[in-house]
GROMACS .gro file of C-alpha atoms in nm:
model
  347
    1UNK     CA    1   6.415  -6.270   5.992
    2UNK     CA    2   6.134  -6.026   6.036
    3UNK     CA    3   6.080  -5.667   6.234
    4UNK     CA    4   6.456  -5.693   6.331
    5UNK     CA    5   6.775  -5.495   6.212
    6UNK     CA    6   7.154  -5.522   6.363
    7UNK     CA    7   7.338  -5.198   6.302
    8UNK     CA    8   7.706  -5.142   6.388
    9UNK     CA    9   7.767  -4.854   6.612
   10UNK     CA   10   8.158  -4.839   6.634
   11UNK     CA   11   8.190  -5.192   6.647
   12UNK     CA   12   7.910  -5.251   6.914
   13UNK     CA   13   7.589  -5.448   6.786
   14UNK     CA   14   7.273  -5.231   6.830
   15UNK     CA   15   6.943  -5.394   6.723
   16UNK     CA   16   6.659  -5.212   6.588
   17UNK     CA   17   6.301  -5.315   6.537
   18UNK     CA   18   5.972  -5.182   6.313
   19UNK     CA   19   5.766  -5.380   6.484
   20UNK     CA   20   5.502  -5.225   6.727
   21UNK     CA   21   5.571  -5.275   7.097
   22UNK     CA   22   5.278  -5.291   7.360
   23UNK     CA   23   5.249  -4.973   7.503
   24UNK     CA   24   5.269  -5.076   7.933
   25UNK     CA   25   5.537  -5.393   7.897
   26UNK     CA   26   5.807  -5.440   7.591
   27UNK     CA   27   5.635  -5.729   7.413
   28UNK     CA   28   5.676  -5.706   7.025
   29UNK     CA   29   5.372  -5.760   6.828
   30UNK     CA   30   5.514  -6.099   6.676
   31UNK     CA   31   5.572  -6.258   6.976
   32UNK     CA   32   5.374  -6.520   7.030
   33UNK     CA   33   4.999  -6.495   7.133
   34UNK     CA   34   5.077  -6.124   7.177
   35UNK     CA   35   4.717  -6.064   7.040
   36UNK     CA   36   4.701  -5.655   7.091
   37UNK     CA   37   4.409  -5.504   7.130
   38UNK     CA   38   4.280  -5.142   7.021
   39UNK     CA   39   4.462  -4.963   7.284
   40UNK     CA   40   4.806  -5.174   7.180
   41UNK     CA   41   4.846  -5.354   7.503
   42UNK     CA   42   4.915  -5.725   7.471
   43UNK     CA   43   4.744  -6.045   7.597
   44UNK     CA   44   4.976  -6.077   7.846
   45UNK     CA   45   4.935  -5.770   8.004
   46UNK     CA   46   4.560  -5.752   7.958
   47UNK     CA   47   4.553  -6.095   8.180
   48UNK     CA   48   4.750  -5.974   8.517
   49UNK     CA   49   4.780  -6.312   8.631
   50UNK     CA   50   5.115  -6.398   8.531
   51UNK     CA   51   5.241  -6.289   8.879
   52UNK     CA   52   5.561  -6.404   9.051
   53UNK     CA   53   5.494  -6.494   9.370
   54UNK     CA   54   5.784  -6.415   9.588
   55UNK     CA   55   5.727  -6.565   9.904
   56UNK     CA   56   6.024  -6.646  10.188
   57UNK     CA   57   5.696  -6.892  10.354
   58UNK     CA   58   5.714  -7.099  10.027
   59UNK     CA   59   6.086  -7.126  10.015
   60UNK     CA   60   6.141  -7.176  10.380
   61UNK     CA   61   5.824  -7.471  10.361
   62UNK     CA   62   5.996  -7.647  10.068
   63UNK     CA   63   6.357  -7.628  10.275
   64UNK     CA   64   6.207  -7.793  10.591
   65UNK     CA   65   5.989  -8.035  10.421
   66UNK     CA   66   6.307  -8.181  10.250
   67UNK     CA   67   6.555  -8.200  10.523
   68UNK     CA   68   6.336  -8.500  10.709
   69UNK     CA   69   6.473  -8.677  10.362
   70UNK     CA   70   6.861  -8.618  10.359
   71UNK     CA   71   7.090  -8.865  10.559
   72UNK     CA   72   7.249  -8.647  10.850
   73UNK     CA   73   7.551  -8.495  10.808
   74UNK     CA   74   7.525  -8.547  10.388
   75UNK     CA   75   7.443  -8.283  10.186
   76UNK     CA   76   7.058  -8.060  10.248
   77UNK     CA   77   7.085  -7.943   9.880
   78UNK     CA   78   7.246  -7.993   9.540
   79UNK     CA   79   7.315  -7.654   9.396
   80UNK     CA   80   7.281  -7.607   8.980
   81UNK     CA   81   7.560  -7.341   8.977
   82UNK     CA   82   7.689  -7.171   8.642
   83UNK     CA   83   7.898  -6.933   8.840
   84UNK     CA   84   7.671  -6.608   8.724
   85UNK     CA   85   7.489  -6.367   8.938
   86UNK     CA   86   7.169  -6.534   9.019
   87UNK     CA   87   7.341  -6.873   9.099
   88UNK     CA   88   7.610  -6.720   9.311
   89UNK     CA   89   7.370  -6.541   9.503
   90UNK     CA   90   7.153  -6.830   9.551
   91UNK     CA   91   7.457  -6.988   9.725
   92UNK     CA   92   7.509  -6.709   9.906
   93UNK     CA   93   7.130  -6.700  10.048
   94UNK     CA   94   7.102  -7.098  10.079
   95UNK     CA   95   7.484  -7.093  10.312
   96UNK     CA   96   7.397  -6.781  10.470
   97UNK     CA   97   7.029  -6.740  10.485
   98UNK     CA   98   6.897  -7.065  10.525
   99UNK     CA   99   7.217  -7.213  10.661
  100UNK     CA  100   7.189  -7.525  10.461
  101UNK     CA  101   7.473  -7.774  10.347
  102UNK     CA  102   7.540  -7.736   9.961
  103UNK     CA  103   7.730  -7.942   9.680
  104UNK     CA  104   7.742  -7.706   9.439
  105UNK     CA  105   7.740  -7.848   9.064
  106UNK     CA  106   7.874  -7.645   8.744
  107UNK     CA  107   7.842  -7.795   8.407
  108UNK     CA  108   8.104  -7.623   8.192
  109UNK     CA  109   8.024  -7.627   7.861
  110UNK     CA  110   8.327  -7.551   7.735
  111UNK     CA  111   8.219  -7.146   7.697
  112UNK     CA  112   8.238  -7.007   8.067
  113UNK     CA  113   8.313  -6.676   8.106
  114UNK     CA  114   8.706  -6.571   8.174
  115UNK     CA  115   8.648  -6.461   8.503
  116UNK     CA  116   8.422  -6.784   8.612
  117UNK     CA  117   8.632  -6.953   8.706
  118UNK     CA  118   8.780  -6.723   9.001
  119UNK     CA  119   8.436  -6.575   9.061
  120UNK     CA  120   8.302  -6.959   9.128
  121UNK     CA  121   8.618  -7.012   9.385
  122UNK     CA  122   8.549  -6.646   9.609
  123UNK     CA  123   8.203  -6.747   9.664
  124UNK     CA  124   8.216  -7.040   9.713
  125UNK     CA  125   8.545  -6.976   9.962
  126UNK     CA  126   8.341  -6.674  10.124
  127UNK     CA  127   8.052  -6.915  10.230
  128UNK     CA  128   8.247  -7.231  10.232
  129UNK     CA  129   8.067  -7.493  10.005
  130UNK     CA  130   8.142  -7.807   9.865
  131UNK     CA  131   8.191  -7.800   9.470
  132UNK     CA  132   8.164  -8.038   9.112
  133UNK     CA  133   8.239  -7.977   8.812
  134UNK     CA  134   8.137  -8.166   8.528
  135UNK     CA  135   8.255  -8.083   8.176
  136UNK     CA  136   8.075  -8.292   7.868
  137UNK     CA  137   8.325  -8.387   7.595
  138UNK     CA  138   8.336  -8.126   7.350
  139UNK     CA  139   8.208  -8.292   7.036
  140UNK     CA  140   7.884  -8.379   7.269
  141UNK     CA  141   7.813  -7.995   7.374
  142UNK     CA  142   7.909  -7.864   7.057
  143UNK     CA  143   7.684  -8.122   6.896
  144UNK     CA  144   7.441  -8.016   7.113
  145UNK     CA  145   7.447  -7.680   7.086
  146UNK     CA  146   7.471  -7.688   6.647
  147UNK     CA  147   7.160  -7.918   6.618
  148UNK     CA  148   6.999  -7.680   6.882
  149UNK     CA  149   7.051  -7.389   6.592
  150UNK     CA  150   6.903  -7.622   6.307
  151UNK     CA  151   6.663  -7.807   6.514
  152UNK     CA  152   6.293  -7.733   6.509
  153UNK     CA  153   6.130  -7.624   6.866
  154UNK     CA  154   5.764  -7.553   6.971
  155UNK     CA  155   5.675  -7.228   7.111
  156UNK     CA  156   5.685  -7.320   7.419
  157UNK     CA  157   6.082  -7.316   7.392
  158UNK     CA  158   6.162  -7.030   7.170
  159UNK     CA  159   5.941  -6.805   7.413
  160UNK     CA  160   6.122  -6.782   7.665
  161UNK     CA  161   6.515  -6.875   7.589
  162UNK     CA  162   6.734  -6.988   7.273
  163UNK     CA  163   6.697  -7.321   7.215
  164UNK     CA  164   7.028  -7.387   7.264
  165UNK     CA  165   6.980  -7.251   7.618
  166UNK     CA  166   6.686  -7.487   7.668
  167UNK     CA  167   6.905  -7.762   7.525
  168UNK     CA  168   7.180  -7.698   7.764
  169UNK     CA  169   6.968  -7.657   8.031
  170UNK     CA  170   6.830  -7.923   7.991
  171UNK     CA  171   7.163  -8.117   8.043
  172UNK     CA  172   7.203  -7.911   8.362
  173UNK     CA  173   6.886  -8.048   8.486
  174UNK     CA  174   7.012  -8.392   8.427
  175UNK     CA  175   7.293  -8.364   8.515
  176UNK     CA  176   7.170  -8.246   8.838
  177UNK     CA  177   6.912  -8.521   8.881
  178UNK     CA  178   7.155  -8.776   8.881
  179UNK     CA  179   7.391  -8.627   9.085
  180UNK     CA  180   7.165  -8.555   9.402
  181UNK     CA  181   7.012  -8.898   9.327
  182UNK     CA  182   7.384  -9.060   9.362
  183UNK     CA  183   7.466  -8.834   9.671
  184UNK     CA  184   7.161  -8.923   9.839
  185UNK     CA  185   6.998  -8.563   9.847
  186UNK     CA  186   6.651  -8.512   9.836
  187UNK     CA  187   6.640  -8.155   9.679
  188UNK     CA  188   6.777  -7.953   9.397
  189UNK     CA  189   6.843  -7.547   9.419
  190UNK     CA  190   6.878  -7.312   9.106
  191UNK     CA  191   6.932  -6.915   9.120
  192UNK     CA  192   6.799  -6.772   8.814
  193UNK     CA  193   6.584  -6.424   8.815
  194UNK     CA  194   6.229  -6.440   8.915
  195UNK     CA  195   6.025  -6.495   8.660
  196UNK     CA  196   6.267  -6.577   8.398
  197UNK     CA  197   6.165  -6.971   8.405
  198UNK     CA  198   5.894  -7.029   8.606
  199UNK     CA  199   5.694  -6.777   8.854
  200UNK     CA  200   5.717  -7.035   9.149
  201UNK     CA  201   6.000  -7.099   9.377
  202UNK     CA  202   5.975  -7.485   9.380
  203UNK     CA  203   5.917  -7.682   9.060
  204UNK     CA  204   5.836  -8.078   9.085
  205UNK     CA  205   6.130  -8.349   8.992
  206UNK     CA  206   5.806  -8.374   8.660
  207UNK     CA  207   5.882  -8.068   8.540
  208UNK     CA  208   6.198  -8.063   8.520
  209UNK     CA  209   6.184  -8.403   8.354
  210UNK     CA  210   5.937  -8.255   8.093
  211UNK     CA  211   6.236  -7.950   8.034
  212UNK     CA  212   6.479  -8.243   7.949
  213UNK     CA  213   6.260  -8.426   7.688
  214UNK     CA  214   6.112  -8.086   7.527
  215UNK     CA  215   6.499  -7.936   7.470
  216UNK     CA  216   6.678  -8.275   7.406
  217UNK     CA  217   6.481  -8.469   7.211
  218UNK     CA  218   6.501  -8.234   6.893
  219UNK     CA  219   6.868  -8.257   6.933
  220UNK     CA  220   6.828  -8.638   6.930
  221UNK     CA  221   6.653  -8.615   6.587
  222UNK     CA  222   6.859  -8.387   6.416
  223UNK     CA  223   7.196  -8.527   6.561
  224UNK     CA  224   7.150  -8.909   6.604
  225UNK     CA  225   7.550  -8.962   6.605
  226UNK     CA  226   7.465  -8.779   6.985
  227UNK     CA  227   7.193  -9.000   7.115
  228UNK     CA  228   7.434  -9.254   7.344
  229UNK     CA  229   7.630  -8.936   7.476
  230UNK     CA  230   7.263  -8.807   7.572
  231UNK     CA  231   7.134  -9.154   7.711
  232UNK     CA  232   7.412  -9.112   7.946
  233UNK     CA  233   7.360  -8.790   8.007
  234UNK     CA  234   7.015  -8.804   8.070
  235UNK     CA  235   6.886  -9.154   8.227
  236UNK     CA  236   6.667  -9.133   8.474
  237UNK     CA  237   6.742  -9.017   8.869
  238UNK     CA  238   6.486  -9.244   9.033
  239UNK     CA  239   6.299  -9.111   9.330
  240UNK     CA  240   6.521  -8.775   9.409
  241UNK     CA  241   6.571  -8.563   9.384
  242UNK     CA  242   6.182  -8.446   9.494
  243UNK     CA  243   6.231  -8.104   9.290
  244UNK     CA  244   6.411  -7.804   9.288
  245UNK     CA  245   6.393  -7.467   9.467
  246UNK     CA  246   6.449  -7.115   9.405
  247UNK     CA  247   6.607  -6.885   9.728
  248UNK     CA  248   6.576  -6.617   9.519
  249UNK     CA  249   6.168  -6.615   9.533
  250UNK     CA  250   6.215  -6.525   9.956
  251UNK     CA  251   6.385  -6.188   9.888
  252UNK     CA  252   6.259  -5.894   9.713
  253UNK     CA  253   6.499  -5.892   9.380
  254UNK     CA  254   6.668  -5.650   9.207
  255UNK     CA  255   6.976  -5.643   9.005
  256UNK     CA  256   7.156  -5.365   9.172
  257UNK     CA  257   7.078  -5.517   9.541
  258UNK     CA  258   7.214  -5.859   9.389
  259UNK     CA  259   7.569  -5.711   9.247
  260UNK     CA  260   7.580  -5.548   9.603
  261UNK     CA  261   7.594  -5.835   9.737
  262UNK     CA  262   7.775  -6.003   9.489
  263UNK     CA  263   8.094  -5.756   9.539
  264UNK     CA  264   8.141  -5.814   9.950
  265UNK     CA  265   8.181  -6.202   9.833
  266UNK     CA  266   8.453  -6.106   9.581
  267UNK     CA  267   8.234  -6.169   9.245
  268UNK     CA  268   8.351  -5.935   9.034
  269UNK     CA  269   8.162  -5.867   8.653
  270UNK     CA  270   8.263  -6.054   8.335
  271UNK     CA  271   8.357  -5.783   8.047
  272UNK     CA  272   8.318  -6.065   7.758
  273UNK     CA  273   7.943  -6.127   7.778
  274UNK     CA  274   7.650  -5.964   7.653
  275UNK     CA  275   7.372  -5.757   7.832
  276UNK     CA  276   7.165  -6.081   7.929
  277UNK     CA  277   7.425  -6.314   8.087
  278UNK     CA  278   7.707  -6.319   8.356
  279UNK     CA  279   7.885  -6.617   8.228
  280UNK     CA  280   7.835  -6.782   7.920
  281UNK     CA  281   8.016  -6.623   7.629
  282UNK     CA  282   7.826  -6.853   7.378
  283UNK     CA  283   7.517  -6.637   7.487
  284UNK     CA  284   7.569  -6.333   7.270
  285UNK     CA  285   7.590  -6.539   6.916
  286UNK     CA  286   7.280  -6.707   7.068
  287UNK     CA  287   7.055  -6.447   7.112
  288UNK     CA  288   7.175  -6.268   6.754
  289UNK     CA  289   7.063  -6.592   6.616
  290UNK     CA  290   6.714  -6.594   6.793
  291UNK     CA  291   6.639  -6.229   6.639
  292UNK     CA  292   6.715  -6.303   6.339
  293UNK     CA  293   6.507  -6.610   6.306
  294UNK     CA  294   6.204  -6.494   6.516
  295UNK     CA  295   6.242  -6.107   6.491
  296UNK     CA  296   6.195  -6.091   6.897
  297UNK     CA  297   6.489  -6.110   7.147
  298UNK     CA  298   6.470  -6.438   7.372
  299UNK     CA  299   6.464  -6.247   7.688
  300UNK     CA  300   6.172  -6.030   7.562
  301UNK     CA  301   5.918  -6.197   7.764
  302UNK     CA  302   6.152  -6.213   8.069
  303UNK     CA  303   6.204  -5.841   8.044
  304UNK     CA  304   5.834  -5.760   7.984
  305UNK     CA  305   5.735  -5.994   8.263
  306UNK     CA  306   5.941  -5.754   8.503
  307UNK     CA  307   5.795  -5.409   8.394
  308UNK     CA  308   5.505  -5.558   8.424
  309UNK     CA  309   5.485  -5.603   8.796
  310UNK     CA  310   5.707  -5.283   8.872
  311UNK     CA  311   6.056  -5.478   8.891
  312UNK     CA  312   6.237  -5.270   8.577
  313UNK     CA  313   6.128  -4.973   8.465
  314UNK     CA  314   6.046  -4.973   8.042
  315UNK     CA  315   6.296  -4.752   7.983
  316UNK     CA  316   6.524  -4.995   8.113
  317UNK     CA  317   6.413  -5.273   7.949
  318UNK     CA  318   6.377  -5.135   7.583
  319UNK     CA  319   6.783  -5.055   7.631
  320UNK     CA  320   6.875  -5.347   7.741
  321UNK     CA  321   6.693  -5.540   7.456
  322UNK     CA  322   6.840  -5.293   7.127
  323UNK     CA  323   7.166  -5.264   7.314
  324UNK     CA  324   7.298  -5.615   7.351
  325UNK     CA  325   7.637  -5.491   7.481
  326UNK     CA  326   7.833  -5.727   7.235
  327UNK     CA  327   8.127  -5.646   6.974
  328UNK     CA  328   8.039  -5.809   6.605
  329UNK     CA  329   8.422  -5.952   6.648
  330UNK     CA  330   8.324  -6.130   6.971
  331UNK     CA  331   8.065  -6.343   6.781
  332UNK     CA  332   8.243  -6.395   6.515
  333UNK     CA  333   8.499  -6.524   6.715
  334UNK     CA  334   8.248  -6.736   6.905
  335UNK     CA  335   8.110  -6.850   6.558
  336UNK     CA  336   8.459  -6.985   6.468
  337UNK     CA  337   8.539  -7.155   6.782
  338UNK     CA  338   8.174  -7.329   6.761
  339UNK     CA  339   8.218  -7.457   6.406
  340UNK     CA  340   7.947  -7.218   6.217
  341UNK     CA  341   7.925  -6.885   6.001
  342UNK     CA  342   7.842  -6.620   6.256
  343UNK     CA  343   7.446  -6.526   6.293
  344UNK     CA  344   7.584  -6.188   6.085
  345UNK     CA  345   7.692  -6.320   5.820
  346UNK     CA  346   7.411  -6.488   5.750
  347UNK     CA  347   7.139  -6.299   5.463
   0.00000   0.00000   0.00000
């Protein structure tokens, strides 16, 4: 691990760095294709074209030119829903907003949050939407999710999230694919902060078939005992769904105005996940492991992306990435349930 150090502060991890930051967004100088220059300001920043484009017009285009495709009265919209804040308030503004039909679809990997569970049944009560849940066998996701810790991934993966994130996300996507392709439903929604995974608000039914092959297939080499439970998994939709959309793009975003929200549907906070996620407790081990492999936290470029066009303020940011809001017990603990020595323990 290099330009990273976890300290201890009464129990709480903090995370310290040497290395040089760029001085208008948070980027670390190891990140990749940082490339300062003189004045210490990264390649990304120096670019200004990594913009996210929040546009209702896009959203509400993408929502009418898929409803000419669904079977009336069946579903407008399959809904990837972890239960968190950005997928809960994408319900929320899909029901309410845009007063589509949803199936909402969870894939529990076997680490949701404590409070999930109730937070998925008051919003989806509140707006009244149809729900799924699909839960993988264990020895598949935690398969999954050990190779994903061992397994080599390209740059293009370890920028942005773990790669145990991409892997399971990858399974979401799948698992999503086939769904709306079974139900008949043309379109697939996911709530996730702008600019976190893409800077678009629709993505093609391509893309998200190149996410599946770039997370999984590194899991398939490394764990070949896995690669039936993945076929399954992971076989081909067909023609739908056409792609999947983002109602979070159509509103100006902000975490505080989202938790406002949030609270009049009867969400409520989970107090046993890190600073980064709202219901995954696996999360926390995750991104300890990502530091100390790549000295750079995996929601750097995330974080950066928002100071960068005036959506968090630095200040912000640079606490949110050395105070990870996560007890050293609490990963150990995940570490033991999971099957592997905790990320601390490890010289």
């Amino acid at each position: 691990m290099s330009g990273a150090q976890f300290a201890d502060d009464d129990g709480t991890i903090v995370v310290h760095t040497d290395q040089h930051l760029c001085r208008r967004c948070v980027l670390p100088e190891n990140f990749p294709d940082a490339d300062f220059d003189g004045a210490g300001v990264c390649a990304y920043c120096r670019a200004e074209t990594d913009r996210v484009d929040h546009s209702r017009a896009e959203v509400e285009a993408v929502l009418t030119g898929s409803r000419p495709h669904a079977a009336p009265g069946d579903y407008d919209v399959v809904l990837l829903y972890s239960g968190g804040k950005d997928s809960s308030l994408a319900l929320i503004q899909l029901v309410k907003e845009h007063g589509l039909r949803v199936l909402a679809l969870t894939l529990d990997n076997g680490f949701l949050a404590q409070v999930t569970a109730a937070n998925m049944r008051s919003v989806l009560d509140s707006v009244g939407a149809d729900h799924i849940i699909v839960r993988p066998r264990r020895r598949v996701m935690h398969g999954v999710y050990r190779s994903a810790l061992t397994s080599a991934f390209g740059p293009e993966t370890v920028k942005y999230s773990t790669a145990a994130c991409g892997s399971c996300i990858g399974m979401v996507f799948a698992a999503g694919m086939r769904t709306a392709a079974s139900y008949g439903v043309p379109l697939l929604a996911g709530g996730w902060t702008p600019g976190q995974l893409t800077n678009a608000a629709f993505v093609s039914a391509g893309f998200l078939r190149e996410v599946i092959e770039r997370n999984i297939d590194p899991v398939r080499s490394t764990a070949p005992e896995l690669s039936a439970d993945l076929d399954t998994w992971t076989r081909d939709s067909g023609e739908l769904p056409r792609g999947l959309v983002n109602p979070l793009y159509a509103i100006d975003y902000t975490e505080a105005g989202a938790l406002a929200v949030l609270e009049s549907h009867g969400w409520v906070a989970p107090k046993d996940t890190d600073s980064c996620s709202t219901n995954c407790r696996l999360n926390g081990l995750l991104i300890i492991d990502h530091i100390r492999k790549y000295g750079y936290h995996p929601y750097v470029y995330e974080m950066a992306h928002h100071v960068r066009i005036g959506a968090m303020a630095r200040d912000e940011a640079l606490h949110k990435l050395s105070n990870v809001n996560l007890r050293s017990s609490a990963v150990g603990a995940v570490a033991v349930e999971l099957g592997i020595r905790s990320p601390l323990s490890v010289s």
